[in-house]
mmCIF file of C-alpha atoms in Angstrom:
data_model
loop_
_atom_site.group_PDB
_atom_site.id
_atom_site.type_symbol
_atom_site.label_atom_id
_atom_site.label_comp_id
_atom_site.label_asym_id
_atom_site.label_seq_id
_atom_site.Cartn_x
_atom_site.Cartn_y
_atom_site.Cartn_z
ATOM 1 C CA GLU A 1 -73.553 -49.049 -21.042
ATOM 2 C CA ASP A 2 -72.824 -51.578 -23.737
ATOM 3 C CA THR A 3 -69.771 -49.804 -24.864
ATOM 4 C CA GLU A 4 -68.242 -49.210 -21.030
ATOM 5 C CA THR A 5 -68.986 -53.041 -21.023
ATOM 6 C CA LEU A 6 -66.948 -53.734 -23.984
ATOM 7 C CA THR A 7 -64.225 -51.547 -23.349
ATOM 8 C CA ARG A 8 -63.746 -52.921 -19.487
ATOM 9 C CA LEU A 9 -63.699 -56.381 -21.076
ATOM 10 C CA THR A 10 -61.236 -55.218 -23.775
ATOM 11 C CA THR A 11 -59.158 -53.930 -21.005
ATOM 12 C CA GLU A 12 -59.316 -57.385 -18.905
ATOM 13 C CA LYS A 13 -58.422 -59.353 -22.129
ATOM 14 C CA ASN A 14 -55.580 -57.131 -22.688
ATOM 15 C CA SER A 15 -54.385 -57.868 -19.274
ATOM 16 C CA LEU A 16 -54.866 -61.428 -19.224
ATOM 17 C CA GLN A 17 -52.988 -61.572 -22.318
ATOM 18 C CA LYS A 18 -49.996 -59.701 -21.067
ATOM 19 C CA LYS A 19 -50.119 -62.353 -17.798
ATOM 20 C CA ALA A 20 -50.425 -65.264 -20.086
ATOM 21 C CA ASP A 21 -47.547 -64.015 -22.308
ATOM 22 C CA THR A 22 -45.721 -63.358 -18.958
ATOM 23 C CA GLN A 23 -46.152 -66.887 -17.709
ATOM 24 C CA GLU A 24 -44.971 -68.290 -20.740
ATOM 25 C CA ALA A 25 -41.752 -66.272 -20.649
ATOM 26 C CA LEU A 26 -41.355 -67.511 -17.103
ATOM 27 C CA ASN A 27 -41.959 -71.169 -18.064
ATOM 28 C CA LYS A 28 -39.337 -70.779 -20.742
ATOM 29 C CA ILE A 29 -36.957 -69.338 -18.389
ATOM 30 C CA LEU A 30 -37.755 -72.333 -15.887
ATOM 31 C CA GLU A 31 -37.331 -75.086 -18.314
ATOM 32 C CA SER A 32 -33.985 -73.459 -19.315
ATOM 33 C CA ILE A 33 -32.951 -73.459 -15.615
ATOM 34 C CA LYS A 34 -34.136 -77.197 -15.264
ATOM 35 C CA GLN A 35 -31.912 -77.926 -18.724
ATOM 36 C CA GLU A 36 -28.762 -76.000 -17.189
ATOM 37 C CA LYS A 37 -29.074 -77.760 -13.708
ATOM 38 C CA GLU A 38 -29.153 -81.443 -15.262
ATOM 39 C CA THR A 39 -26.264 -80.320 -17.172
ATOM 40 C CA LYS A 40 -24.130 -79.031 -13.906
ATOM 41 C CA THR A 41 -25.457 -82.355 -12.439
ATOM 42 C CA SER A 42 -23.802 -84.448 -15.427
ATOM 43 C CA GLU A 43 -20.325 -82.168 -15.260
ATOM 44 C CA GLU A 44 -20.327 -82.929 -11.027
ATOM 45 C CA GLU A 45 -20.850 -86.701 -11.730
ATOM 46 C CA GLN A 46 -17.928 -86.788 -14.501
ATOM 47 C CA LEU A 47 -15.596 -84.661 -12.046
ATOM 48 C CA THR A 48 -16.446 -86.871 -8.995
ATOM 49 C CA LYS A 49 -15.710 -90.106 -11.309
ATOM 50 C CA GLN A 50 -12.302 -88.379 -12.424
ATOM 51 C CA ILE A 51 -11.196 -87.649 -9.021
ATOM 52 C CA THR A 52 -12.061 -91.235 -7.785
ATOM 53 C CA GLU A 53 -9.787 -92.575 -10.589
ATOM 54 C CA THR A 54 -6.871 -90.492 -10.007
ATOM 55 C CA GLU A 55 -6.954 -91.600 -6.338
ATOM 56 C CA GLN A 56 -7.004 -95.172 -7.557
ATOM 57 C CA GLU A 57 -4.398 -94.441 -9.649
ATOM 58 C CA THR A 58 -1.948 -92.464 -7.574
ATOM 59 C CA GLY A 59 -3.234 -93.858 -4.088
ATOM 60 C CA ILE A 60 -3.552 -90.493 -2.646
ATOM 61 C CA LYS A 61 -6.886 -89.431 -1.563
ATOM 62 C CA ARG A 62 -8.218 -85.899 -1.494
ATOM 63 C CA GLU A 63 -8.171 -85.277 2.201
ATOM 64 C CA GLN A 64 -3.788 -85.754 1.850
ATOM 65 C CA GLU A 65 -3.769 -82.636 -0.463
ATOM 66 C CA THR A 66 -3.494 -80.001 1.936
ATOM 67 C CA GLU A 67 -0.640 -81.909 3.850
ATOM 68 C CA ILE A 68 0.984 -82.416 0.435
ATOM 69 C CA ARG A 69 1.130 -78.964 -0.454
ATOM 70 C CA ASN A 70 2.302 -77.769 3.252
ATOM 71 C CA LYS A 71 5.411 -79.907 2.924
ATOM 72 C CA HIS A 72 5.944 -78.643 -0.819
ATOM 73 C CA ASN A 73 6.129 -75.268 0.280
ATOM 74 C CA GLU A 74 8.425 -75.701 3.487
ATOM 75 C CA ALA A 75 10.575 -77.560 1.211
ATOM 76 C CA ASN A 76 10.668 -74.383 -1.198
ATOM 77 C CA LYS A 77 11.406 -72.253 1.668
ATOM 78 C CA LYS A 78 14.235 -74.426 2.665
ATOM 79 C CA LEU A 79 15.615 -74.372 -0.894
ATOM 80 C CA THR A 80 15.655 -70.587 -0.807
ATOM 81 C CA GLN A 81 17.440 -70.268 2.270
ATOM 82 C CA LEU A 82 20.029 -72.652 1.002
ATOM 83 C CA THR A 83 20.403 -70.580 -2.447
ATOM 84 C CA THR A 84 20.535 -67.504 -0.018
ATOM 85 C CA GLN A 85 23.386 -68.882 1.812
ATOM 86 C CA GLN A 86 25.282 -70.178 -1.457
ATOM 87 C CA THR A 87 25.148 -66.634 -2.696
ATOM 88 C CA ASN A 88 26.530 -65.101 0.290
ATOM 89 C CA TYR A 89 29.356 -67.695 0.579
ATOM 90 C CA GLN A 90 30.152 -67.191 -3.261
ATOM 91 C CA GLN A 91 30.044 -63.126 -2.555
ATOM 92 C CA ALA A 92 32.449 -63.793 0.328
ATOM 93 C CA LEU A 93 34.748 -65.835 -1.842
ATOM 94 C CA GLU A 94 34.762 -62.951 -4.163
ATOM 95 C CA ARG A 95 35.575 -60.692 -1.833
ATOM 96 C CA ARG A 96 38.314 -62.316 -0.469
ATOM 97 C CA PRO A 97 41.112 -60.646 -2.026
ATOM 98 C CA GLN A 98 40.009 -57.385 -1.126
ATOM 99 C CA VAL A 99 39.617 -58.228 2.702
ATOM 100 C CA THR A 100 43.089 -59.447 2.489
ATOM 101 C CA GLU A 101 44.015 -56.017 0.981
ATOM 102 C CA ASN A 102 42.168 -54.292 3.514
ATOM 103 C CA ILE A 103 44.107 -56.170 6.593
ATOM 104 C CA THR A 104 47.200 -55.301 4.933
ATOM 105 C CA GLU A 105 46.335 -51.529 4.828
ATOM 106 C CA VAL A 106 45.036 -51.668 8.562
ATOM 107 C CA THR A 107 48.204 -53.399 9.578
ATOM 108 C CA ASN A 108 50.454 -50.767 8.063
ATOM 109 C CA ASP A 109 48.620 -48.086 9.688
ATOM 110 C CA ILE A 110 48.848 -49.995 13.070
ATOM 111 C CA ASN A 111 52.452 -49.859 12.257
ATOM 112 C CA LEU A 112 52.925 -46.244 11.460
ATOM 113 C CA LEU A 113 50.633 -45.390 14.416
ATOM 114 C CA LYS A 114 53.118 -47.331 16.502
ATOM 115 C CA ALA A 115 55.947 -45.464 15.287
ATOM 116 C CA ALA A 116 54.215 -42.115 15.806
ATOM 117 C CA GLN A 117 53.551 -43.311 19.452
ATOM 118 C CA GLN A 118 57.152 -43.987 19.825
ATOM 119 C CA GLN A 119 58.277 -40.893 18.662
ATOM 120 C CA GLU A 120 56.000 -38.822 20.682
ATOM 121 C CA GLU A 121 57.031 -40.958 23.767
ATOM 122 C CA GLU A 122 60.857 -40.034 23.109
ATOM 123 C CA GLN A 123 59.575 -36.549 22.669
ATOM 124 C CA LEU A 124 57.661 -36.648 26.360
ATOM 125 C CA THR A 125 60.682 -38.252 27.310
ATOM 126 C CA GLU A 126 62.795 -35.176 26.208
ATOM 127 C CA LEU A 127 60.262 -32.456 27.663
ATOM 128 C CA GLU A 128 60.512 -34.242 30.996
ATOM 129 C CA LYS A 129 64.246 -34.192 30.998
ATOM 130 C CA GLN A 130 63.827 -30.053 30.161
ATOM 131 C CA GLY A 131 61.426 -29.842 33.516
ATOM 132 C CA VAL A 132 57.936 -30.083 31.473
ATOM 133 C CA SER A 133 55.510 -32.572 32.323
ATOM 134 C CA LEU A 134 52.164 -33.653 31.196
ATOM 135 C CA GLY A 135 50.316 -32.337 34.134
ATOM 136 C CA ASP A 136 51.437 -28.711 32.903
ATOM 137 C CA GLU A 137 49.579 -28.731 29.961
ATOM 138 C CA PRO A 138 46.285 -27.295 31.019
ATOM 139 C CA SER A 139 48.100 -24.568 32.627
ATOM 140 C CA LEU A 140 50.280 -23.972 29.444
ATOM 141 C CA ASN A 141 47.049 -24.132 26.852
ATOM 142 C CA GLU A 142 45.165 -21.462 29.349
ATOM 143 C CA GLU A 143 48.432 -19.158 28.921
ATOM 144 C CA ARG A 144 48.209 -19.670 25.195
ATOM 145 C CA ASP A 145 44.504 -18.811 25.140
ATOM 146 C CA GLN A 146 45.261 -15.696 27.211
ATOM 147 C CA ASN A 147 48.279 -14.572 25.082
ATOM 148 C CA LEU A 148 45.700 -14.950 22.048
ATOM 149 C CA LYS A 149 43.302 -12.813 23.609
ATOM 150 C CA THR A 150 46.036 -10.114 24.776
ATOM 151 C CA SER A 151 47.344 -10.031 20.993
ATOM 152 C CA ALA A 152 43.880 -9.727 19.486
ATOM 153 C CA SER A 153 42.794 -6.783 21.996
ATOM 154 C CA LEU A 154 46.302 -4.836 21.174
ATOM 155 C CA GLU A 155 45.551 -5.669 17.480
ATOM 156 C CA LYS A 156 42.104 -4.003 17.747
ATOM 157 C CA GLU A 157 43.616 -0.966 19.968
ATOM 158 C CA THR A 158 46.396 -0.360 17.482
ATOM 159 C CA GLN A 159 43.733 -0.370 14.698
ATOM 160 C CA GLU A 160 41.765 2.227 16.539
ATOM 161 C CA ARG A 161 45.101 4.022 17.353
ATOM 162 C CA ASN A 162 45.607 4.490 13.521
ATOM 163 C CA ASN A 163 42.200 5.535 12.867
ATOM 164 C CA ASP A 164 42.274 8.200 15.526
ATOM 165 C CA ILE A 165 45.558 9.424 13.933
ATOM 166 C CA THR A 166 43.917 9.865 10.494
ATOM 167 C CA GLU A 167 41.009 11.570 11.900
ATOM 168 C CA SER A 168 43.118 13.665 13.703
ATOM 169 C CA ARG A 169 45.232 14.757 10.594
ATOM 170 C CA GLU A 170 42.197 15.341 8.433
ATOM 171 C CA ILE A 171 40.891 17.569 11.265
ATOM 172 C CA ILE A 172 44.102 19.595 11.398
ATOM 173 C CA GLU A 173 44.023 20.075 7.333
ATOM 174 C CA LYS A 174 40.515 21.067 7.660
ATOM 175 C CA THR A 175 41.112 23.517 10.464
ATOM 176 C CA SER A 176 44.120 24.734 8.570
ATOM 177 C CA GLU A 177 41.825 25.694 5.379
ATOM 178 C CA LEU A 178 39.306 27.199 7.993
ATOM 179 C CA ARG A 179 41.790 29.338 9.510
ATOM 180 C CA ASP A 180 43.263 30.533 6.062
ATOM 181 C CA GLN A 181 39.363 31.330 5.180
ATOM 182 C CA TYR A 182 38.550 32.766 8.755
ATOM 183 C CA PRO A 183 39.259 36.551 7.614
ATOM 184 C CA ASP A 184 36.645 36.069 4.511
ATOM 185 C CA LEU A 185 34.035 34.346 6.637
ATOM 186 C CA ALA A 186 34.084 36.682 9.558
ATOM 187 C CA GLU A 187 33.705 39.494 6.947
ATOM 188 C CA GLU A 188 30.769 37.689 5.168
ATOM 189 C CA SER A 189 29.255 36.623 8.707
ATOM 190 C CA GLU A 190 29.155 40.670 9.514
ATOM 191 C CA ARG A 191 27.560 41.490 6.349
ATOM 192 C CA GLU A 192 24.825 38.549 6.845
ATOM 193 C CA THR A 193 24.317 40.048 10.334
ATOM 194 C CA PHE A 194 23.772 43.454 9.023
ATOM 195 C CA ARG A 195 21.521 42.439 6.311
ATOM 196 C CA ILE A 196 19.341 40.049 8.435
ATOM 197 C CA GLU A 197 18.954 43.085 11.192
ATOM 198 C CA ALA A 198 18.217 45.840 7.945
ATOM 199 C CA MET A 199 15.535 43.080 6.973
ATOM 200 C CA ARG A 200 14.019 42.662 10.454
ATOM 201 C CA ARG A 201 13.748 46.544 10.910
ATOM 202 C CA ALA A 202 12.619 46.829 7.274
ATOM 203 C CA THR A 203 9.882 44.073 8.235
ATOM 204 C CA ILE A 204 8.744 46.067 11.506
ATOM 205 C CA LEU A 205 8.763 49.410 9.550
ATOM 206 C CA LEU A 206 6.483 47.511 6.640
ATOM 207 C CA ASP A 207 4.268 45.844 9.065
ATOM 208 C CA THR A 208 3.735 49.294 11.153
ATOM 209 C CA THR A 209 3.116 51.097 7.816
ATOM 210 C CA ARG A 210 0.977 48.379 6.763
ATOM 211 C CA GLU A 211 -1.018 48.158 9.618
ATOM 212 C CA SER A 212 -1.373 52.075 9.629
ATOM 213 C CA ILE A 213 -2.243 52.411 6.013
ATOM 214 C CA MET A 214 -5.040 49.287 6.694
ATOM 215 C CA ALA A 215 -6.207 51.109 9.801
ATOM 216 C CA GLY A 216 -6.791 54.382 7.565
ATOM 217 C CA VAL A 217 -7.684 52.550 4.656
ATOM 218 C CA LYS A 218 -10.298 50.273 6.726
ATOM 219 C CA GLN A 219 -11.967 53.186 8.544
ATOM 220 C CA ASN A 220 -12.091 55.247 5.419
ATOM 221 C CA VAL A 221 -14.025 52.238 3.696
ATOM 222 C CA GLU A 222 -16.347 52.131 6.596
ATOM 223 C CA LYS A 223 -17.107 55.574 6.448
ATOM 224 C CA ASN A 224 -17.436 55.729 2.888
ATOM 225 C CA MET A 225 -19.552 52.324 2.874
ATOM 226 C CA MET A 226 -21.857 54.070 5.268
ATOM 227 C CA GLN A 227 -22.313 57.027 2.765
ATOM 228 C CA PHE A 228 -23.195 54.644 0.066
ATOM 229 C CA LEU A 229 -25.568 52.272 1.601
ATOM 230 C CA PRO A 230 -28.818 54.326 2.166
ATOM 231 C CA THR A 231 -28.785 55.392 -1.329
ATOM 232 C CA LEU A 232 -28.271 51.795 -2.586
ATOM 233 C CA THR A 233 -30.762 50.198 -0.471
ATOM 234 C CA ASP A 234 -33.423 52.808 -0.046
ATOM 235 C CA ASN A 235 -32.563 53.527 3.452
ATOM 236 C CA ARG A 236 -32.884 50.374 4.630
ATOM 237 C CA TYR A 237 -29.365 49.677 5.933
ATOM 238 C CA ASN A 238 -26.895 52.699 6.524
ATOM 239 C CA ARG A 239 -24.129 50.980 9.185
ATOM 240 C CA ALA A 240 -21.191 48.568 8.088
ATOM 241 C CA GLN A 241 -18.067 47.425 9.475
ATOM 242 C CA ILE A 242 -15.317 45.317 8.416
ATOM 243 C CA ASP A 243 -13.996 42.598 10.491
ATOM 244 C CA GLU A 244 -10.166 42.988 11.397
ATOM 245 C CA ALA A 245 -9.656 39.532 11.685
ATOM 246 C CA ASN A 246 -10.898 38.439 8.134
ATOM 247 C CA TYR A 247 -11.779 41.283 6.731
ATOM 248 C CA ARG A 248 -15.353 40.349 5.922
ATOM 249 C CA ILE A 249 -18.515 42.911 5.658
ATOM 250 C CA GLU A 250 -20.862 43.075 8.677
ATOM 251 C CA VAL A 251 -23.911 45.515 8.426
ATOM 252 C CA TYR A 252 -26.402 46.288 10.729
ATOM 253 C CA ASP A 253 -29.913 45.172 10.702
ATOM 254 C CA ARG A 254 -32.200 47.270 12.395
ATOM 255 C CA GLU A 255 -34.958 44.584 12.552
ATOM 256 C CA ALA A 256 -32.811 41.885 13.971
ATOM 257 C CA LYS A 257 -30.994 44.792 16.305
ATOM 258 C CA THR A 258 -27.727 42.967 15.707
ATOM 259 C CA TRP A 259 -24.674 43.017 13.442
ATOM 260 C CA ARG A 260 -24.998 40.403 10.495
ATOM 261 C CA GLY A 261 -22.345 39.210 8.148
ATOM 262 C CA LYS A 262 -23.198 39.558 4.302
ATOM 263 C CA GLY A 263 -23.538 35.859 3.649
ATOM 264 C CA VAL A 264 -27.001 35.734 5.257
ATOM 265 C CA PHE A 265 -28.836 38.183 3.097
ATOM 266 C CA SER A 266 -30.311 37.567 -0.383
ATOM 267 C CA GLY A 267 -28.211 37.831 -3.424
ATOM 268 C CA ALA A 268 -29.257 41.063 -4.767
ATOM 269 C CA THR A 269 -28.762 42.780 -1.166
ATOM 270 C CA GLN A 270 -25.290 41.066 -1.349
ATOM 271 C CA ASP A 271 -24.542 42.773 -4.785
ATOM 272 C CA GLN A 272 -25.676 46.102 -3.355
ATOM 273 C CA PHE A 273 -23.034 45.486 -0.532
ATOM 274 C CA SER A 274 -20.374 44.547 -2.652
ATOM 275 C CA LEU A 275 -21.066 47.253 -5.015
ATOM 276 C CA ALA A 276 -20.638 49.692 -1.886
ATOM 277 C CA LEU A 277 -17.500 48.399 -0.856
ATOM 278 C CA ARG A 278 -15.822 48.543 -4.080
ATOM 279 C CA LEU A 279 -16.931 51.767 -4.754
ATOM 280 C CA ALA A 280 -15.900 53.149 -0.926
ATOM 281 C CA PHE A 281 -12.442 51.460 -1.603
ATOM 282 C CA ALA A 282 -11.879 52.727 -4.844
ATOM 283 C CA ILE A 283 -12.487 56.445 -3.271
ATOM 284 C CA SER A 284 -10.392 55.578 0.266
ATOM 285 C CA THR A 285 -7.485 54.349 -2.069
ATOM 286 C CA ILE A 286 -6.950 57.025 -4.974
ATOM 287 C CA PRO A 287 -4.139 59.330 -4.007
ATOM 288 C CA SER A 288 -5.273 62.664 -2.514
ATOM 289 C CA SER A 289 -2.225 64.984 -3.372
ATOM 290 C CA ARG A 290 -3.000 67.627 -5.672
ATOM 291 C CA GLY A 291 -2.291 66.500 -9.117
ATOM 292 C CA ALA A 292 -2.502 62.963 -8.335
ATOM 293 C CA ARG A 293 -6.143 62.144 -8.106
ATOM 294 C CA PRO A 294 -7.563 60.444 -11.282
ATOM 295 C CA GLY A 295 -10.182 62.015 -13.058
ATOM 296 C CA PHE A 296 -12.524 59.105 -14.049
ATOM 297 C CA ILE A 297 -13.851 55.703 -12.738
ATOM 298 C CA PHE A 298 -14.643 52.637 -14.615
ATOM 299 C CA LEU A 299 -17.530 50.426 -13.541
ATOM 300 C CA ASP A 300 -18.201 47.137 -15.594
ATOM 301 C CA GLU A 301 -21.398 45.638 -15.045
ATOM 302 C CA PRO A 302 -22.163 47.256 -11.679
ATOM 303 C CA LEU A 303 -25.967 46.595 -12.013
ATOM 304 C CA SER A 304 -26.154 42.718 -12.282
ATOM 305 C CA GLY A 305 -28.951 41.586 -10.551
ATOM 306 C CA PHE A 306 -30.592 45.132 -9.774
ATOM 307 C CA ASP A 307 -34.108 45.614 -10.121
ATOM 308 C CA ALA A 308 -35.381 49.267 -11.131
ATOM 309 C CA GLN A 309 -36.111 50.293 -7.786
ATOM 310 C CA ARG A 310 -32.157 49.387 -6.961
ATOM 311 C CA ARG A 311 -31.140 50.926 -10.433
ATOM 312 C CA THR A 312 -32.791 54.147 -9.415
ATOM 313 C CA GLY A 313 -30.796 54.391 -6.331
ATOM 314 C CA PHE A 314 -27.686 53.650 -8.054
ATOM 315 C CA ILE A 315 -28.161 56.700 -10.580
ATOM 316 C CA GLN A 316 -28.613 58.611 -7.761
ATOM 317 C CA LEU A 317 -25.534 57.538 -6.239
ATOM 318 C CA LEU A 318 -23.776 58.276 -9.248
ATOM 319 C CA ARG A 319 -24.984 61.962 -9.540
ATOM 320 C CA GLU A 320 -25.063 62.966 -5.657
ATOM 321 C CA ASP A 321 -22.215 61.067 -4.349
ATOM 322 C CA LEU A 322 -19.424 59.622 -6.747
ATOM 323 C CA SER A 323 -19.793 63.095 -8.976
ATOM 324 C CA LYS A 324 -17.803 64.598 -6.191
ATOM 325 C CA HIS A 325 -14.678 62.263 -6.514
ATOM 326 C CA PHE A 326 -14.535 61.755 -10.347
ATOM 327 C CA ASP A 327 -14.887 64.247 -13.142
ATOM 328 C CA GLN A 328 -15.735 61.456 -15.417
ATOM 329 C CA ILE A 329 -17.661 58.159 -14.795
ATOM 330 C CA ILE A 330 -17.830 55.823 -17.303
ATOM 331 C CA VAL A 331 -20.389 52.539 -16.874
ATOM 332 C CA ILE A 332 -20.186 49.448 -18.871
ATOM 333 C CA SER A 333 -23.653 47.616 -18.972
ATOM 334 C CA HIS A 334 -26.228 45.494 -21.059
ATOM 335 C CA ILE A 335 -29.240 47.299 -19.739
ATOM 336 C CA GLU A 336 -30.240 49.518 -22.641
ATOM 337 C CA ALA A 337 -32.562 51.750 -20.491
ATOM 338 C CA LEU A 338 -29.332 53.018 -18.846
ATOM 339 C CA ALA A 339 -28.653 55.150 -21.880
ATOM 340 C CA GLU A 340 -31.151 57.582 -20.975
ATOM 341 C CA GLU A 341 -29.272 58.674 -17.815
ATOM 342 C CA PHE A 342 -26.242 59.646 -19.169
ATOM 343 C CA PRO A 343 -25.126 62.246 -21.537
ATOM 344 C CA GLN A 344 -22.848 60.182 -23.925
ATOM 345 C CA ASN A 345 -23.385 56.730 -24.864
ATOM 346 C CA LEU A 346 -21.524 54.169 -27.058
ATOM 347 C CA THR A 347 -22.713 50.875 -28.343
ATOM 348 C CA LEU A 348 -19.841 48.339 -28.953
ATOM 349 C CA ASP A 349 -20.277 44.754 -30.998
ATOM 350 C CA SER A 350 -17.359 42.220 -30.659
ATOM 351 C CA GLY A 351 -15.476 45.282 -29.048
ATOM 352 C CA ARG A 352 -15.958 47.790 -32.078
ATOM 353 C CA ILE A 353 -17.796 50.800 -31.764
ATOM 354 C CA VAL A 354 -20.991 50.564 -34.139
ATOM 355 C CA GLN A 355 -23.126 53.695 -32.567
ATOM 356 C CA GLN A 356 -22.197 57.151 -30.848
#
């Protein structure tokens, strides 16, 4: 408790000391203000004394100062006006020779105008003697304007006629050239007409032949595909057709009881359909005449994506179906297990035979 009391008393002491210092500073400021006030009062008394002495010396009081200043300003204004008038008069005197010269020029112009007027009056008198009066002027002006318009129209028409003549001459020259070239042009036209007709008939013949060939090939491809599909798909699919509009493969799905496009089946099944299509197309398009049929076929990686069961179906297809059409079947594959299915095997490395 003594410590708290000591702390509180110390704080109060410091606070009182600050207040005492502040009061002392205020007293000093107040004393300074008093001294300044006394100085100002003394200066004011001196000024009042000087003003009183000045009024006594001049006989003019302060109340008359405003009136005197106003009169002074009015006198200055009058002096300025008089100075301006003096300057204007001085400038007028300086311009007097020029004005005199201008008056002379104007007088000469008036005399010239009078002479011209006299001459025009004489001309009018002469015209009146010839039967032309001033009342005819509007009609004469109108007639003049009409003549000008007619002249302009005639000039334009003349220019157009000249252009027509020039164009006609050019046409005549071109016609003469074409008349000379007519026999050659007629002969060339006949040749072109014959050529176009020949091309038209050839196009019809080619279209007819192509349609006939495509129809025959399409029928054979579908027949051969239906021959190969059961073997490749383990009898799951046996009917196929080719859409005539876009030549896409469609296979009959017995489970769904509908024709379905190739794209809805699994990847491996699509590979089987594609292989059947390639083989069917190859057999359908080879020449059938004696001595023209090739004796071999190349199959490059035909078993990509095939499992063991599908590979078995493929080997069966080679032995039972393809062997009827080709004497020699060459299969290229990375599957080493296929080597057992073929009587002859070649192993290649970078395109070179390394084992037979």
